């Protein structure tokens, strides 16, 4: 198979981690194929660029566990070492954020508690104790002189996690940490890949990422009688046993589930721009990823960083609190706190609308029966008050649904990912509008928001909802549709009361709107791209932050500022305003621009002029 443009090197080696067997509809097939070939490199080469903060959430935890499991440190001694750390932990990796260190101390104690509890239960069941394994297991085939039909001469299967084995080698355990609670639903193909390496792999010294492996095969000399896989929750010490079987069962499981998944990943063709582009070695030669230079006229940061992705949610979260962006968005720290009522209601409404809009053939919501309260409660799990609010919002949407009367030949894309690359910033821009659809050659981008409050007329619309500003810029740059003058960006603002909802439209072909959008995105993006410390910025968002448990300023703020008694508003509801310049007129020459709320009895529907679907 020919290597794609933008990569160079050798493709005779395939290295497969269990993650590559995991189904991923959003992954790019070409990226997965070349990622499994470690001897292929980007062309031109990309130099190593260290991160200013540790970006692997489990990195400090694994270092801490090494001290406990391999150096015989007590948990309290390791915790004290974490408390006194300023910068990299034990000299490894990049400097660690203080809240990340605090989370690591919590996760270490949770892991140690779970491990001690499980070993006691295993002893009661008559199983031998298992001890930490320093060198990870690898299952490697013997290198051949003749490549197989895929051009491969050697396969190498690896593992990730904490590994343990009994003294006599009859039992092998793998512990997979999860950020919150222990997971129970890992895909069959992934577990099959794990079991195969555990049963037939051998301890393997670490080597450089692109170094050639030895030619000899590994594993098979002393097979264990039992391999077990556990998932452990770093937030609550929960443990779930995912697998317990012998080598024969592991081999059959691999043949049935993992091998076909690996084959698909190793031979995939075609491209699918998205999150995969951030780590792709072939980005320089990819012609399907839309290039959008000077998308918002940003300047490269002073510290050159590895390629990153940026979304509207990234921008909003960083503007609220850089620490929350780093800890929650990038590291995925999770204290198991629940979303507030507004967020739960908003997600339920979004999911309901997505399901209806995704049905084929396309049918407008005006042609559907309004859902009753009992059905909403049963399908969403909302409480009575939230279900009543959701029912009112769904009823309002029936009048504003963009699919009402839409022709069968039009395109309707639900939660469609729009991707673009800003080359001078080395940034992949990701956007996922609620709905993208066509109407007679015109592309329309629809964002739906739920709120208990009305839109504030004095607040800049593009600033309140940066995803609208990003949509304007992506349309203007040609990332979706060739002619921005034949496109619209829409905001559907849903409220419970009859006639309280709004439909706002923004013309991405109008220069003033593009300038406004550039200002909004530039003032949000530049601080994010320049940030190297991710310092906390306290505010009312601290009440809902999933990393607040480990953030001292956040804890202090919540203590000093109890939650006010205002209505709950979540991430899918009304958003906190950010300071911005005065908003320009959005649709200056159009009678149905922002401020004009369409109603079903307002006369003939001006589809050609305004793209309103009443």
XYZ file of C-alpha atoms in Angstrom:
614
model
C 0.000 0.000 0.000
C 1.444 3.350 -1.031
C 2.257 5.779 1.753
C 0.311 9.041 1.686
C 1.942 12.316 0.735
C 3.546 14.058 3.684
C 5.189 10.999 5.283
C 8.495 9.215 4.755
C 10.257 6.176 6.161
C 9.572 2.454 6.375
C 6.216 0.716 6.748
C 7.274 -2.899 7.367
C 6.548 -2.657 11.118
C 3.085 -2.407 12.650
C 2.804 -1.532 16.313
C -0.715 -1.919 17.647
C -2.042 -0.808 20.991
C -5.455 -2.059 22.179
C -6.829 1.417 21.535
C -6.399 0.816 17.793
C -8.929 -2.014 18.023
C -11.514 0.328 19.533
C -14.246 1.364 17.055
C -14.083 5.088 16.339
C -16.440 6.488 13.733
C -14.850 9.954 13.993
C -11.269 8.770 13.398
C -9.534 9.341 10.075
C -8.730 5.990 8.381
C -5.469 7.268 6.893
C -4.335 8.645 10.244
C -5.011 5.328 11.994
C -3.178 3.392 9.284
C 0.022 5.451 9.443
C -0.137 5.835 13.244
C 0.248 2.033 13.478
C 3.507 2.266 11.521
C 6.025 3.873 13.917
C 8.879 3.929 11.391
C 6.927 6.366 9.215
C 7.608 10.003 10.048
C 6.275 13.365 8.948
C 7.900 14.902 5.890
C 9.099 17.609 6.348
C 10.106 16.483 9.856
C 8.408 18.066 12.855
C 10.810 18.861 15.727
C 9.983 17.899 19.288
C 8.231 20.752 21.071
C 7.916 20.391 24.850
C 4.670 21.423 26.517
C 4.753 24.157 29.182
C 2.491 22.030 31.408
C 2.113 18.259 31.742
C -0.632 17.223 29.327
C -0.906 13.505 30.097
C -3.278 13.212 33.051
C -1.903 9.867 34.252
C 1.775 10.789 33.862
C 2.353 12.075 37.422
C 0.123 9.303 38.819
C 2.192 6.560 37.168
C 5.379 8.165 38.505
C 3.791 8.218 41.968
C 2.714 4.583 41.650
C 6.236 3.621 40.597
C 7.531 5.090 43.871
C 4.924 3.163 45.877
C 5.103 -0.122 43.989
C 8.748 -0.321 42.912
C 10.644 1.890 45.402
C 8.741 0.829 48.536
C 7.694 4.371 49.409
C 4.642 4.712 51.634
C 1.570 6.394 50.174
C 1.957 9.253 52.652
C 5.586 9.803 51.647
C 4.578 9.989 47.983
C 1.761 12.391 48.824
C 4.232 14.596 50.684
C 6.513 14.549 47.652
C 3.566 15.658 45.505
C 2.695 18.448 47.938
C 6.255 19.799 47.849
C 6.632 19.589 44.054
C 6.973 22.794 42.039
C 7.442 22.024 38.386
C 7.998 18.515 36.957
C 7.221 15.686 39.366
C 10.433 13.847 40.259
C 12.096 15.513 37.278
C 9.966 13.710 34.670
C 7.980 15.423 31.949
C 6.767 19.018 31.909
C 5.872 21.150 34.943
C 2.675 19.882 36.554
C -0.211 22.231 37.368
C -0.741 22.551 41.166
C -4.324 21.267 40.876
C -3.072 18.348 38.746
C -0.631 17.479 41.537
C -3.474 17.651 44.080
C -5.599 15.359 41.891
C -2.660 12.963 41.594
C -2.391 12.748 45.392
C -6.120 11.979 45.591
C -5.925 9.420 42.757
C -2.894 7.719 44.323
C -4.754 7.151 47.578
C -7.884 5.978 45.728
C -5.830 3.550 43.619
C -3.924 2.183 46.602
C -7.185 1.646 48.504
C -8.731 -0.203 45.557
C -5.646 -2.323 44.974
C -5.368 -3.336 48.634
C -9.064 -4.197 48.765
C -8.934 -6.328 45.619
C -5.866 -8.257 46.735
C -7.592 -9.117 50.004
C -10.617 -10.390 48.066
C -8.355 -12.439 45.773
C -6.686 -14.075 48.783
C -10.096 -15.034 50.168
C -10.873 -16.638 46.799
C -7.690 -18.725 46.989
C -5.765 -16.836 44.313
C -2.057 -16.039 44.758
C -1.049 -12.389 45.339
C 0.220 -10.433 42.345
C 3.191 -8.071 42.456
C 4.000 -5.069 40.239
C 5.783 -5.738 36.948
C 8.329 -3.080 35.990
C 8.709 -3.903 32.288
C 5.485 -3.838 30.262
C 4.360 -6.916 28.352
C 4.700 -6.955 24.582
C 3.621 -9.617 22.110
C 5.861 -9.549 19.034
C 5.924 -11.824 16.003
C 9.187 -12.971 14.437
C 10.471 -10.680 11.686
C 10.311 -12.231 8.237
C 12.246 -11.511 5.067
C 9.136 -11.530 2.902
C 6.399 -8.992 3.622
C 2.784 -10.078 3.867
C 0.038 -8.707 1.562
C 0.021 -5.485 3.621
C 3.769 -5.013 3.194
C 4.404 -5.905 6.850
C 7.299 -8.048 8.076
C 6.697 -7.798 11.812
C 3.807 -7.081 14.196
C 4.202 -5.718 17.694
C 1.275 -5.546 20.142
C 1.635 -3.412 23.260
C -0.236 -2.674 26.484
C -0.869 0.357 28.631
C -1.783 0.366 32.312
C -0.425 -1.051 35.567
C 0.747 -4.658 35.281
C 1.026 -7.332 37.975
C 1.950 -11.007 38.087
C 2.034 -13.742 40.706
C 5.427 -15.078 41.820
C 4.907 -18.364 39.993
C 3.663 -16.645 36.821
C 0.277 -18.371 36.845
C -1.765 -15.169 37.233
C -1.373 -11.878 35.370
C -3.385 -8.759 36.132
C -3.776 -5.491 34.238
C -5.279 -2.425 35.931
C -6.650 0.329 33.704
C -7.219 3.648 35.517
C -10.207 5.839 34.653
C -10.497 9.508 35.578
C -13.854 9.215 37.361
C -15.630 5.946 38.175
C -14.481 2.562 36.952
C -15.694 1.797 33.430
C -17.653 -1.309 32.594
C -18.212 -1.083 28.863
C -14.886 -1.288 27.072
C -15.342 -2.675 23.522
C -14.929 -6.419 22.960
C -12.191 -5.900 20.359
C -10.156 -3.758 22.759
C -10.439 -6.318 25.570
C -9.525 -9.092 23.143
C -6.355 -7.224 22.180
C -5.503 -6.747 25.858
C -6.049 -10.416 26.724
C -3.831 -11.627 23.884
C -0.841 -9.548 25.004
C -1.366 -10.502 28.649
C -1.481 -14.203 27.825
C 1.279 -14.402 25.227
C 3.416 -11.314 25.754
C 6.692 -11.003 27.626
C 8.294 -8.246 29.729
C 10.024 -5.926 27.276
C 12.592 -3.169 27.929
C 11.494 0.260 26.793
C 13.127 1.623 23.663
C 12.987 4.775 21.620
C 9.737 5.389 19.802
C 11.071 4.925 16.252
C 13.798 2.373 16.985
C 13.506 -0.969 15.218
C 12.395 -3.843 17.473
C 14.425 -7.049 17.818
C 13.814 -9.659 15.161
C 12.852 -12.416 17.616
C 9.293 -13.107 18.710
C 8.264 -12.577 22.341
C 5.961 -14.549 24.582
C 4.682 -18.081 24.690
C 7.417 -19.744 26.781
C 5.651 -19.663 30.152
C 1.973 -19.016 29.669
C -0.099 -17.876 32.641
C -3.122 -19.924 33.621
C -5.291 -16.884 34.264
C -5.287 -13.306 32.939
C -7.503 -10.678 34.551
C -8.300 -7.091 33.583
C -9.610 -4.517 36.039
C -10.810 -0.962 35.587
C -10.276 1.324 38.580
C -11.909 4.698 39.208
C -9.379 7.298 40.345
C -12.145 9.452 41.805
C -13.890 6.925 44.059
C -11.711 3.766 44.306
C -14.343 1.755 42.440
C -13.139 -1.427 40.706
C -14.743 -3.409 37.908
C -13.379 -6.743 36.701
C -13.647 -6.701 32.922
C -12.108 -10.058 32.044
C -10.828 -13.269 33.622
C -9.814 -16.157 31.348
C -7.028 -18.476 30.227
C -4.696 -18.340 27.215
C -6.895 -20.503 24.985
C -9.911 -18.264 25.529
C -7.725 -15.187 24.998
C -6.452 -16.496 21.663
C -9.961 -17.280 20.439
C -11.212 -13.880 21.582
C -8.340 -12.228 19.696
C -9.090 -14.158 16.527
C -12.806 -13.377 16.641
C -12.802 -9.720 17.714
C -9.390 -8.012 17.771
C -7.780 -9.339 14.588
C -10.561 -8.066 12.267
C -10.503 -4.672 14.029
C -6.722 -4.393 13.644
C -6.951 -5.385 9.989
C -9.480 -2.636 9.368
C -7.300 -0.053 11.118
C -4.087 -1.162 9.406
C -5.552 -1.062 5.888
C -7.922 1.899 6.118
C -8.035 4.369 3.253
C -9.644 7.734 2.737
C -9.587 10.743 5.016
C -11.905 12.215 7.607
C -10.681 15.584 8.894
C -11.290 16.174 12.582
C -9.580 15.497 15.887
C -7.266 12.982 14.189
C -5.556 15.853 12.352
C -3.962 17.089 15.587
C -1.602 14.094 15.811
C -1.467 13.102 12.148
C 1.938 12.634 10.547
C 0.481 13.206 7.060
C -1.092 16.616 7.590
C 1.413 18.388 5.341
C 0.263 16.384 2.326
C -3.442 16.097 3.140
C -5.613 17.863 0.588
C -8.954 17.122 2.285
C -8.278 19.221 5.389
C -9.358 22.751 4.521
C -6.561 25.322 4.871
C -7.812 28.605 6.296
C -4.820 30.928 6.721
C -5.422 34.083 8.778
C -8.809 32.787 9.844
C -8.942 35.359 12.634
C -5.591 37.115 11.992
C -3.986 35.539 15.054
C -0.269 35.726 15.748
C 1.878 32.681 16.559
C 2.531 32.313 20.288
C 5.959 33.261 21.641
C 6.500 29.675 22.811
C 6.268 27.278 19.869
C 4.051 24.365 20.839
C 3.025 21.059 19.319
C -0.065 21.190 17.130
C -3.307 21.828 19.008
C -7.032 21.909 18.379
C -9.285 24.840 19.228
C -13.071 24.880 19.476
C -15.588 27.501 20.550
C -16.037 25.653 23.832
C -12.265 25.725 24.403
C -12.312 29.478 23.889
C -15.219 30.076 26.253
C -13.819 27.825 28.968
C -10.382 29.433 28.830
C -11.928 32.913 28.944
C -13.828 31.939 32.092
C -10.874 30.239 33.774
C -7.596 29.091 32.180
C -7.143 26.490 34.920
C -10.561 24.989 34.229
C -9.703 24.758 30.530
C -6.448 22.933 31.280
C -7.778 20.671 34.016
C -11.231 19.781 32.694
C -10.992 20.227 28.949
C -7.464 18.947 28.370
C -6.798 16.610 31.332
C -10.424 15.535 31.914
C -10.209 15.673 35.708
C -13.521 14.606 37.213
C -14.770 14.939 40.793
C -18.041 13.113 39.970
C -20.155 16.205 40.614
C -23.447 16.276 38.728
C -24.534 18.876 36.212
C -27.047 21.466 37.321
C -30.678 21.322 36.227
C -30.183 23.725 33.354
C -27.350 21.714 31.829
C -29.236 18.432 32.212
C -32.337 19.914 30.621
C -30.351 21.439 27.777
C -28.588 18.173 26.978
C -31.889 16.306 27.063
C -33.477 18.753 24.610
C -30.422 18.603 22.344
C -30.441 14.796 22.328
C -34.188 14.727 21.608
C -33.839 17.087 18.642
C -30.762 15.289 17.300
C -32.649 11.988 17.271
C -35.610 13.500 15.418
C -33.505 15.431 12.908
C -31.399 12.337 12.150
C -34.392 10.228 11.107
C -34.699 9.410 7.424
C -36.609 10.322 5.415
C -36.357 13.872 6.725
C -39.465 15.101 8.502
C -40.081 18.497 10.066
C -40.943 18.595 13.759
C -44.151 20.501 13.008
C -45.466 17.272 11.460
C -44.820 15.275 14.645
C -46.984 14.925 17.718
C -45.826 17.005 20.658
C -44.212 14.726 23.276
C -46.058 14.352 26.571
C -44.483 14.812 29.992
C -44.461 11.112 30.843
C -42.552 10.257 27.663
C -40.023 13.035 28.253
C -39.417 11.930 31.842
C -39.031 8.291 30.786
C -36.583 8.999 27.963
C -34.498 11.741 29.600
C -34.580 11.012 33.336
C -35.368 14.668 34.082
C -37.269 15.668 37.190
C -40.836 16.953 36.844
C -39.930 20.638 36.717
C -37.144 20.160 34.161
C -39.305 17.823 32.055
C -42.057 20.465 31.991
C -39.566 23.099 30.843
C -38.170 20.741 28.200
C -41.689 20.014 26.923
C -42.317 23.744 26.507
C -39.057 24.202 24.635
C -39.732 21.253 22.341
C -43.179 22.676 21.608
C -41.588 26.014 20.694
C -39.103 24.238 18.427
C -41.928 22.691 16.389
C -42.623 26.166 14.993
C -38.963 26.994 14.332
C -37.729 23.597 13.104
C -35.564 24.165 10.011
C -36.765 20.878 8.480
C -40.391 21.993 8.225
C -41.252 21.814 4.535
C -37.682 20.990 3.506
C -37.377 19.144 0.203
C -36.325 15.497 0.095
C -33.303 16.321 -2.084
C -31.743 18.631 0.529
C -28.830 17.608 2.766
C -29.344 17.426 6.538
C -26.283 16.813 8.736
C -26.768 16.378 12.495
C -23.795 17.157 14.765
C -21.587 17.385 11.683
C -17.925 18.095 12.436
C -16.460 21.018 10.510
C -12.654 21.136 10.540
C -10.082 23.626 9.272
C -6.350 24.145 9.612
C -4.715 27.502 10.357
C -1.167 26.837 9.117
C 0.619 29.880 10.551
C -0.656 28.953 14.028
C -0.403 25.164 13.537
C -3.932 24.940 14.942
C -6.772 22.641 13.909
C -10.136 24.366 14.343
C -13.016 22.060 15.264
C -16.694 22.969 15.252
C -19.760 20.772 15.654
C -22.919 22.735 14.825
C -26.182 21.229 16.052
C -27.452 21.089 12.481
C -26.113 21.903 9.016
C -28.524 21.719 6.117
C -29.061 22.997 2.610
C -31.897 24.900 1.059
C -31.801 25.406 -2.732
C -28.020 25.620 -2.885
C -27.628 27.571 0.332
C -25.806 26.086 3.339
C -27.293 26.955 6.716
C -25.626 26.462 10.096
C -28.111 26.132 12.991
C -27.152 26.357 16.676
C -29.865 25.609 19.254
C -29.676 26.913 22.825
C -32.082 26.483 25.711
C -32.501 28.986 28.534
C -34.929 30.177 31.167
C -33.895 33.768 30.422
C -34.582 35.828 27.314
C -31.773 37.011 25.065
C -30.320 40.251 26.356
C -30.705 42.836 23.599
C -27.678 44.827 24.782
C -25.292 41.877 24.657
C -23.237 41.219 21.495
C -24.726 38.063 20.002
C -21.497 36.805 18.425
C -19.702 37.272 21.713
C -22.361 35.578 23.835
C -22.184 32.573 21.517
C -18.640 32.345 20.040
C -19.692 29.276 18.077
C -21.720 31.640 15.896
C -18.651 33.792 15.317
C -16.621 30.701 14.453
C -19.347 29.622 12.030
C -19.212 33.009 10.307
C -15.430 32.747 9.886
C -15.517 29.155 8.642
C -18.199 30.019 6.096
C -16.235 33.107 5.005
C -13.063 31.017 4.581
C -14.854 28.415 2.458
C -14.572 25.558 4.953
C -18.260 24.755 4.421
C -19.832 25.835 1.162
C -18.089 27.748 -1.594
C -20.021 31.021 -1.437
C -20.579 32.654 1.980
C -23.042 35.054 0.361
C -25.400 32.095 -0.093
C -25.117 30.938 3.523
C -26.624 31.708 6.903
C -25.619 31.143 10.503
C -28.687 30.798 12.731
C -29.318 30.816 16.463
C -32.475 29.128 17.709
C -32.976 30.352 21.282
C -35.592 28.161 22.976
C -37.571 29.140 26.051
C -40.473 27.438 27.757
C -43.235 30.023 27.299
C -45.393 30.240 24.183
C -43.920 32.731 21.724
C -40.868 33.376 23.932
C -38.329 31.692 21.640
C -36.247 33.518 19.054
C -34.621 32.764 15.717
C -31.650 35.015 14.916
C -29.800 35.002 11.592
C -26.324 36.208 10.702
C -25.043 36.761 7.174
C -21.443 35.431 6.853
C -21.091 37.219 3.528
C -21.380 40.661 5.111
C -18.039 42.365 5.822
C -19.158 43.890 9.132
C -20.192 40.489 10.449
C -16.840 38.952 9.439
C -14.958 41.775 11.143
C -17.061 41.337 14.291
C -16.448 37.575 14.262
C -12.690 38.054 13.841
C -12.619 40.415 16.797
C -14.558 37.969 18.973
C -12.421 34.931 18.120
C -9.098 36.796 18.180
C -9.749 38.230 21.645
C -10.603 34.750 22.931
C -8.018 32.706 21.006
C -4.849 34.741 21.502
C -4.805 34.445 25.322
C -5.409 30.696 25.012
C -2.614 30.195 22.474
C -0.177 32.311 24.520
C -0.988 30.733 27.885
C 1.728 28.618 29.511
C 0.615 28.584 33.168
C -3.201 28.180 33.203
C -3.708 30.178 36.376
C -7.142 29.983 38.086
C -9.583 32.833 37.502
C -12.347 32.525 40.067
C -15.991 33.379 39.488
C -19.458 31.875 39.604
C -18.322 29.167 37.197
C -16.354 27.696 40.116
C -19.614 26.270 41.488
C -19.900 23.867 38.552
C -16.211 23.139 37.885
C -15.373 19.429 37.947
C -11.801 20.195 39.039
C -12.698 22.530 41.916
C -12.032 19.784 44.494
C -8.304 20.152 43.771
C -8.184 23.920 43.112
C -7.488 25.984 46.232
C -8.644 29.342 44.775
C -11.838 27.678 43.519
C -12.586 26.150 46.925
C -12.000 29.516 48.600
C -14.282 31.310 46.159
C -17.167 28.871 46.617
C -16.777 29.080 50.394
C -16.906 32.871 50.315
C -19.630 33.095 47.640
C -22.468 30.602 48.249
C -24.478 29.748 45.156
C -27.123 32.436 44.518
C -30.770 31.474 44.245
C -31.046 32.370 40.571
C -32.419 29.809 38.089
C -30.032 27.073 37.041
C -28.444 27.623 33.663
C -26.110 25.058 32.155
C -23.747 24.729 29.270
C -26.644 24.325 26.873
C -28.453 27.349 28.265
C -27.719 31.025 28.540
C -24.019 31.709 28.691
C -22.047 34.137 30.818
C -21.293 37.374 28.943
C -17.669 38.286 28.327
C -16.423 41.887 27.956
C -16.333 42.802 24.295
C -16.611 45.889 22.075
C -19.967 47.219 20.953
C -21.609 44.832 18.474
C -21.973 45.854 14.866
C -25.221 45.494 12.991
C -25.652 41.857 11.990
C -27.892 41.960 8.939
C -28.126 45.663 8.095
C -29.989 45.372 4.809
C -32.297 42.547 5.673
C -35.746 42.785 7.233
C -35.517 39.442 9.017
C -32.180 39.802 10.775
C -31.616 39.554 14.538
C -34.483 40.981 16.500
C -37.109 39.733 14.073
C -38.855 36.710 15.542
C -40.639 34.659 12.877
C -44.127 33.480 13.730
C -46.162 30.817 11.946
C -48.945 33.199 10.995
C -46.808 36.070 9.743
C -47.787 35.593 6.121
C -45.943 33.795 3.303
C -42.651 32.213 4.288
C -39.814 34.181 2.641
C -37.612 31.144 2.109
C -35.541 32.441 -0.791
C -34.690 35.712 0.927
C -34.182 34.737 4.567
C -33.904 30.963 4.772
C -36.416 31.000 7.594
C -38.225 27.718 8.088
C -41.203 28.545 10.211
